[in-house]
mmCIF file of C-alpha atoms in Angstrom:
data_model
loop_
_atom_site.group_PDB
_atom_site.id
_atom_site.type_symbol
_atom_site.label_atom_id
_atom_site.label_comp_id
_atom_site.label_asym_id
_atom_site.label_seq_id
_atom_site.Cartn_x
_atom_site.Cartn_y
_atom_site.Cartn_z
ATOM 1 C CA UNK A 25 -3.547 -22.721 38.746
ATOM 2 C CA UNK A 26 -5.144 -22.437 35.319
ATOM 3 C CA UNK A 27 -5.099 -18.638 35.300
ATOM 4 C CA UNK A 28 -3.178 -17.054 32.449
ATOM 5 C CA UNK A 29 -2.029 -14.021 34.467
ATOM 6 C CA UNK A 30 -0.682 -13.474 37.957
ATOM 7 C CA UNK A 31 -1.667 -10.044 39.279
ATOM 8 C CA UNK A 32 -0.266 -8.298 42.339
ATOM 9 C CA UNK A 33 -1.204 -4.793 43.462
ATOM 10 C CA UNK A 34 1.274 -2.738 45.531
ATOM 11 C CA UNK A 35 0.363 0.579 47.193
ATOM 12 C CA UNK A 36 3.495 2.786 46.958
ATOM 13 C CA UNK A 37 2.693 5.617 49.398
ATOM 14 C CA UNK A 38 -0.112 7.817 50.630
ATOM 15 C CA UNK A 39 0.579 10.421 47.908
ATOM 16 C CA UNK A 40 0.405 7.967 45.070
ATOM 17 C CA UNK A 41 -2.300 8.771 42.514
ATOM 18 C CA UNK A 42 -3.124 5.073 42.452
ATOM 19 C CA UNK A 43 -1.819 1.594 42.993
ATOM 20 C CA UNK A 44 1.094 0.071 41.125
ATOM 21 C CA UNK A 45 -0.201 -2.941 39.237
ATOM 22 C CA UNK A 46 2.271 -5.738 38.523
ATOM 23 C CA UNK A 47 1.367 -8.267 35.806
ATOM 24 C CA UNK A 48 3.610 -11.057 34.569
ATOM 25 C CA UNK A 49 2.766 -13.749 32.039
ATOM 26 C CA UNK A 50 3.374 -17.349 32.968
ATOM 27 C CA UNK A 51 5.910 -18.881 30.664
ATOM 28 C CA UNK A 52 7.196 -15.476 29.553
ATOM 29 C CA UNK A 53 9.285 -12.539 30.709
ATOM 30 C CA UNK A 54 6.813 -9.730 30.038
ATOM 31 C CA UNK A 55 6.031 -7.348 32.878
ATOM 32 C CA UNK A 56 3.269 -4.748 32.899
ATOM 33 C CA UNK A 57 3.554 -1.917 35.423
ATOM 34 C CA UNK A 58 1.165 1.019 35.635
ATOM 35 C CA UNK A 59 -0.779 3.333 37.898
ATOM 36 C CA UNK A 60 -4.538 3.496 37.659
ATOM 37 C CA UNK A 61 -5.903 6.514 35.840
ATOM 38 C CA UNK A 62 -2.954 7.112 33.476
ATOM 39 C CA UNK A 63 -3.317 7.771 29.769
ATOM 40 C CA UNK A 64 -3.497 4.841 27.382
ATOM 41 C CA UNK A 65 0.122 4.929 26.224
ATOM 42 C CA UNK A 66 3.244 3.253 27.496
ATOM 43 C CA UNK A 67 7.011 2.871 27.483
ATOM 44 C CA UNK A 68 8.497 -0.402 26.321
ATOM 45 C CA UNK A 69 11.518 -1.455 28.403
ATOM 46 C CA UNK A 70 13.769 -4.098 26.809
ATOM 47 C CA UNK A 71 16.385 -5.739 29.041
ATOM 48 C CA UNK A 72 17.472 -9.380 29.105
ATOM 49 C CA UNK A 73 18.454 -9.138 32.798
ATOM 50 C CA UNK A 74 15.349 -9.959 34.818
ATOM 51 C CA UNK A 75 16.229 -8.265 38.118
ATOM 52 C CA UNK A 76 17.543 -5.096 36.484
ATOM 53 C CA UNK A 77 14.483 -4.983 34.246
ATOM 54 C CA UNK A 78 12.005 -5.318 37.088
ATOM 55 C CA UNK A 79 13.821 -2.793 39.299
ATOM 56 C CA UNK A 80 14.080 -0.201 36.543
ATOM 57 C CA UNK A 81 10.430 -0.638 35.568
ATOM 58 C CA UNK A 82 9.241 -0.149 39.135
ATOM 59 C CA UNK A 83 11.560 2.827 39.718
ATOM 60 C CA UNK A 84 10.371 4.573 36.566
ATOM 61 C CA UNK A 85 6.805 4.160 37.741
ATOM 62 C CA UNK A 86 7.586 5.229 41.311
ATOM 63 C CA UNK A 87 9.358 8.375 40.067
ATOM 64 C CA UNK A 88 6.234 9.413 38.201
ATOM 65 C CA UNK A 89 7.344 8.913 34.609
ATOM 66 C CA UNK A 90 3.681 9.348 33.681
ATOM 67 C CA UNK A 91 3.546 6.352 31.352
ATOM 68 C CA UNK A 92 2.709 2.725 31.817
ATOM 69 C CA UNK A 93 5.708 0.407 31.557
ATOM 70 C CA UNK A 94 5.695 -2.707 29.411
ATOM 71 C CA UNK A 95 8.831 -4.697 30.155
ATOM 72 C CA UNK A 96 10.324 -7.418 27.940
ATOM 73 C CA UNK A 97 13.347 -9.701 28.074
ATOM 74 C CA UNK A 98 14.303 -9.239 24.426
ATOM 75 C CA UNK A 99 13.485 -7.413 21.224
ATOM 76 C CA UNK A 100 11.958 -10.608 19.893
ATOM 77 C CA UNK A 101 9.609 -10.810 22.872
ATOM 78 C CA UNK A 102 8.616 -7.180 22.311
ATOM 79 C CA UNK A 103 7.822 -7.959 18.677
ATOM 80 C CA UNK A 104 5.296 -10.576 19.800
ATOM 81 C CA UNK A 105 3.661 -8.490 22.543
ATOM 82 C CA UNK A 106 -0.119 -8.455 22.447
ATOM 83 C CA UNK A 107 -0.765 -5.263 24.403
ATOM 84 C CA UNK A 108 -3.062 -2.853 22.603
ATOM 85 C CA UNK A 109 -1.652 0.332 24.180
ATOM 86 C CA UNK A 110 0.242 2.690 21.929
ATOM 87 C CA UNK A 111 3.987 2.845 22.621
ATOM 88 C CA UNK A 112 5.456 6.305 23.179
ATOM 89 C CA UNK A 113 9.117 5.271 23.386
ATOM 90 C CA UNK A 114 11.329 2.187 23.612
ATOM 91 C CA UNK A 115 14.057 1.918 26.228
ATOM 92 C CA UNK A 116 16.743 -0.612 25.283
ATOM 93 C CA UNK A 117 19.178 -1.464 28.072
ATOM 94 C CA UNK A 118 22.382 -2.836 26.530
ATOM 95 C CA UNK A 119 24.137 -3.034 29.906
ATOM 96 C CA UNK A 120 27.887 -3.515 29.567
ATOM 97 C CA UNK A 121 27.703 -4.293 25.855
ATOM 98 C CA UNK A 122 29.384 -1.854 23.477
ATOM 99 C CA UNK A 123 27.310 -0.029 20.885
ATOM 100 C CA UNK A 124 30.384 -0.154 18.648
ATOM 101 C CA UNK A 125 30.231 -3.974 18.599
ATOM 102 C CA UNK A 126 28.781 -5.123 15.292
ATOM 103 C CA UNK A 127 26.080 -7.343 16.820
ATOM 104 C CA UNK A 128 24.844 -4.735 19.302
ATOM 105 C CA UNK A 129 24.993 -1.971 16.708
ATOM 106 C CA UNK A 130 22.992 -4.026 14.236
ATOM 107 C CA UNK A 131 20.444 -4.770 16.959
ATOM 108 C CA UNK A 132 19.986 -1.060 17.677
ATOM 109 C CA UNK A 133 19.792 -0.090 14.006
ATOM 110 C CA UNK A 134 17.173 -2.767 13.306
ATOM 111 C CA UNK A 135 15.121 -1.732 16.332
ATOM 112 C CA UNK A 136 15.215 1.946 15.334
ATOM 113 C CA UNK A 137 14.074 1.125 11.803
ATOM 114 C CA UNK A 138 11.337 -1.211 12.976
ATOM 115 C CA UNK A 139 10.022 1.113 15.701
ATOM 116 C CA UNK A 140 10.046 4.314 13.616
ATOM 117 C CA UNK A 141 8.615 6.862 14.305
ATOM 118 C CA UNK A 142 8.626 5.730 17.947
ATOM 119 C CA UNK A 143 11.902 7.011 19.506
ATOM 120 C CA UNK A 144 14.474 4.575 20.873
ATOM 121 C CA UNK A 145 16.437 5.358 24.048
ATOM 122 C CA UNK A 146 19.671 3.504 24.823
ATOM 123 C CA UNK A 147 20.525 2.701 28.446
ATOM 124 C CA UNK A 148 24.110 1.550 29.044
ATOM 125 C CA UNK A 149 26.795 1.117 31.687
ATOM 126 C CA UNK A 150 29.414 3.200 29.870
ATOM 127 C CA UNK A 151 29.444 6.942 29.223
ATOM 128 C CA UNK A 152 32.157 6.790 26.546
ATOM 129 C CA UNK A 153 31.514 9.440 23.896
ATOM 130 C CA UNK A 154 32.353 7.053 21.056
ATOM 131 C CA UNK A 155 29.530 4.751 22.180
ATOM 132 C CA UNK A 156 27.149 7.706 22.501
ATOM 133 C CA UNK A 157 27.871 9.052 19.028
ATOM 134 C CA UNK A 158 27.546 5.567 17.528
ATOM 135 C CA UNK A 159 24.127 5.117 19.145
ATOM 136 C CA UNK A 160 22.958 8.485 17.809
ATOM 137 C CA UNK A 161 24.321 7.568 14.404
ATOM 138 C CA UNK A 162 22.133 4.446 14.456
ATOM 139 C CA UNK A 163 19.131 6.686 15.072
ATOM 140 C CA UNK A 164 18.701 6.511 18.866
ATOM 141 C CA UNK A 165 17.188 9.660 20.365
ATOM 142 C CA UNK A 166 18.980 9.420 23.715
ATOM 143 C CA UNK A 167 21.887 7.692 25.402
ATOM 144 C CA UNK A 168 21.543 7.365 29.162
ATOM 145 C CA UNK A 169 24.540 5.961 31.097
ATOM 146 C CA UNK A 170 24.027 4.256 34.452
ATOM 147 C CA UNK A 171 26.387 6.824 36.030
ATOM 148 C CA UNK A 172 23.744 9.589 36.031
ATOM 149 C CA UNK A 173 21.204 10.198 38.800
ATOM 150 C CA UNK A 174 17.830 8.545 38.405
ATOM 151 C CA UNK A 175 15.916 11.828 38.336
ATOM 152 C CA UNK A 176 18.102 12.891 35.399
ATOM 153 C CA UNK A 177 17.235 9.623 33.685
ATOM 154 C CA UNK A 178 13.531 10.373 34.090
ATOM 155 C CA UNK A 179 13.989 13.897 32.725
ATOM 156 C CA UNK A 180 15.958 12.519 29.782
ATOM 157 C CA UNK A 181 13.121 10.141 28.916
ATOM 158 C CA UNK A 182 10.605 12.978 29.215
ATOM 159 C CA UNK A 183 12.776 15.085 26.910
ATOM 160 C CA UNK A 184 12.678 12.348 24.279
ATOM 161 C CA UNK A 185 8.912 12.024 24.685
ATOM 162 C CA UNK A 186 8.696 15.762 23.982
ATOM 163 C CA UNK A 187 10.663 15.308 20.753
ATOM 164 C CA UNK A 188 14.161 16.130 21.999
ATOM 165 C CA UNK A 189 17.495 14.342 22.033
ATOM 166 C CA UNK A 190 19.565 13.623 25.155
ATOM 167 C CA UNK A 191 23.280 12.969 25.650
ATOM 168 C CA UNK A 192 25.123 13.230 28.999
ATOM 169 C CA UNK A 193 26.905 16.582 29.211
ATOM 170 C CA UNK A 194 29.701 15.059 31.313
ATOM 171 C CA UNK A 195 30.779 12.849 28.410
ATOM 172 C CA UNK A 196 30.881 15.762 25.960
ATOM 173 C CA UNK A 197 32.859 17.923 28.403
ATOM 174 C CA UNK A 198 35.312 15.088 29.075
ATOM 175 C CA UNK A 199 35.910 14.671 25.350
ATOM 176 C CA UNK A 200 36.347 18.431 24.935
ATOM 177 C CA UNK A 201 38.957 18.402 27.699
ATOM 178 C CA UNK A 202 40.740 15.493 26.035
ATOM 179 C CA UNK A 203 40.830 17.391 22.724
ATOM 180 C CA UNK A 204 42.254 20.474 24.437
ATOM 181 C CA UNK A 205 44.925 18.325 26.077
ATOM 182 C CA UNK A 206 45.824 16.811 22.716
ATOM 183 C CA UNK A 207 46.158 20.272 21.170
ATOM 184 C CA UNK A 208 48.415 21.360 24.009
ATOM 185 C CA UNK A 209 50.591 18.283 23.525
ATOM 186 C CA UNK A 210 50.770 18.891 19.765
ATOM 187 C CA UNK A 211 51.558 22.599 20.226
ATOM 188 C CA UNK A 212 53.324 22.977 23.587
ATOM 189 C CA UNK A 213 54.061 26.669 22.831
ATOM 190 C CA UNK A 214 50.440 27.542 21.986
ATOM 191 C CA UNK A 215 50.091 29.651 25.143
ATOM 192 C CA UNK A 216 52.934 31.937 24.015
ATOM 193 C CA UNK A 217 53.136 31.906 20.221
ATOM 194 C CA UNK A 218 50.770 31.783 17.282
ATOM 195 C CA UNK A 219 50.948 28.691 15.104
ATOM 196 C CA UNK A 220 53.032 30.518 12.472
ATOM 197 C CA UNK A 221 55.368 31.976 15.103
ATOM 198 C CA UNK A 222 55.862 28.514 16.531
ATOM 199 C CA UNK A 223 56.910 27.239 13.095
ATOM 200 C CA UNK A 224 59.488 30.021 12.899
ATOM 201 C CA UNK A 225 60.638 29.232 16.446
ATOM 202 C CA UNK A 226 61.235 25.583 15.562
ATOM 203 C CA UNK A 227 63.303 26.668 12.559
ATOM 204 C CA UNK A 228 65.330 29.042 14.723
ATOM 205 C CA UNK A 229 66.098 26.245 17.165
ATOM 206 C CA UNK A 230 67.591 24.288 14.285
ATOM 207 C CA UNK A 231 69.786 27.226 13.352
ATOM 208 C CA UNK A 232 68.181 27.873 9.957
ATOM 209 C CA UNK A 233 68.754 31.159 8.146
ATOM 210 C CA UNK A 234 65.920 33.548 7.342
ATOM 211 C CA UNK A 235 65.979 32.698 3.625
ATOM 212 C CA UNK A 236 65.640 28.968 4.361
ATOM 213 C CA UNK A 237 62.823 29.608 6.830
ATOM 214 C CA UNK A 238 61.010 31.782 4.290
ATOM 215 C CA UNK A 239 61.340 29.087 1.619
ATOM 216 C CA UNK A 240 60.168 26.246 3.831
ATOM 217 C CA UNK A 241 57.200 28.168 5.238
ATOM 218 C CA UNK A 242 56.307 29.818 1.922
ATOM 219 C CA UNK A 243 56.779 33.308 3.379
ATOM 220 C CA UNK A 244 58.557 36.459 2.333
ATOM 221 C CA UNK A 245 61.902 36.941 4.051
ATOM 222 C CA UNK A 246 60.657 40.293 5.360
ATOM 223 C CA UNK A 247 57.701 38.498 6.959
ATOM 224 C CA UNK A 248 60.059 36.038 8.644
ATOM 225 C CA UNK A 249 62.008 38.982 10.087
ATOM 226 C CA UNK A 250 58.787 40.444 11.495
ATOM 227 C CA UNK A 251 57.951 37.120 13.139
ATOM 228 C CA UNK A 252 61.427 36.904 14.646
ATOM 229 C CA UNK A 253 61.170 40.455 16.055
ATOM 230 C CA UNK A 254 57.822 39.593 17.645
ATOM 231 C CA UNK A 255 59.241 36.367 19.065
ATOM 232 C CA UNK A 256 62.220 38.244 20.525
ATOM 233 C CA UNK A 257 59.843 40.797 22.037
ATOM 234 C CA UNK A 258 57.727 38.116 23.701
ATOM 235 C CA UNK A 259 60.818 36.424 25.136
ATOM 236 C CA UNK A 260 62.546 39.712 25.977
ATOM 237 C CA UNK A 261 65.561 38.487 24.022
ATOM 238 C CA UNK A 262 68.092 40.698 22.231
ATOM 239 C CA UNK A 263 69.316 38.238 19.569
ATOM 240 C CA UNK A 264 68.635 34.855 17.968
ATOM 241 C CA UNK A 265 71.034 33.020 20.265
ATOM 242 C CA UNK A 266 69.242 34.312 23.327
ATOM 243 C CA UNK A 267 65.905 33.337 21.746
ATOM 244 C CA UNK A 268 67.058 29.725 21.395
ATOM 245 C CA UNK A 269 68.491 29.667 24.915
ATOM 246 C CA UNK A 270 65.263 30.962 26.483
ATOM 247 C CA UNK A 271 63.155 28.584 24.415
ATOM 248 C CA UNK A 272 65.204 25.626 25.631
ATOM 249 C CA UNK A 273 64.683 26.819 29.196
ATOM 250 C CA UNK A 274 60.930 27.371 28.796
ATOM 251 C CA UNK A 275 60.031 24.408 26.572
ATOM 252 C CA UNK A 276 62.581 21.613 27.029
ATOM 253 C CA UNK A 277 62.006 18.860 24.489
ATOM 254 C CA UNK A 278 59.363 20.825 22.575
ATOM 255 C CA UNK A 279 61.540 20.754 19.461
ATOM 256 C CA UNK A 280 60.786 17.040 19.171
ATOM 257 C CA UNK A 281 57.247 17.952 18.052
ATOM 258 C CA UNK A 282 58.365 20.350 15.370
ATOM 259 C CA UNK A 283 59.193 19.726 11.743
ATOM 260 C CA UNK A 284 61.985 17.270 11.127
ATOM 261 C CA UNK A 285 63.168 18.854 7.894
#
């Protein structure tokens, strides 16, 4: 009853290099997980949710992360830890909180500054690119969303330990797709005309003369004529009227995105 620590040893499987040692302090939330025979360095896992914290700590160990896990319920608890092992990286699980929220962002920035040069890894429920970029801007070396597979999570942590930076590729690709979609919406004729040709097309649809088009687009009138010939060639049209007719057939409503002048 008077013992300061409660120790439980769990044998994971026959291939385990050693037993998984579970240590928790009475009156505190700290958890110490490690395999016998590992190097004297560790990962600090910070998560206020007890069950999630314990499960993640044990899974990291079971997947062979190669580091001892010191688990804490808060940054403040980590600050007062008494373990003498050197910390290789800090894993901060923000859960469903947004990195863009002022309080969470300040928490990350303070932790990064205090832990330097030890890298900080953010674990979160969202894979939104805005949250990822904000975390990196605060100095985090990785952003790991809960949507990725656990083996990828382990590899991401190992990458950070090796000096790298990790962001989920799926989030970057999704943002790239969104940007492409926005460009297509802004320039619905981009697949057919160059940006300058599209400007001439919009002017033609409004019935503007070549001189007016040249003035508005800061072009020579001869250059405008060249653009119109190329536009007619692409549309297989024989005159300006047919150009406008075919454009209305191919891109109904596209004129709404053009210049209003």
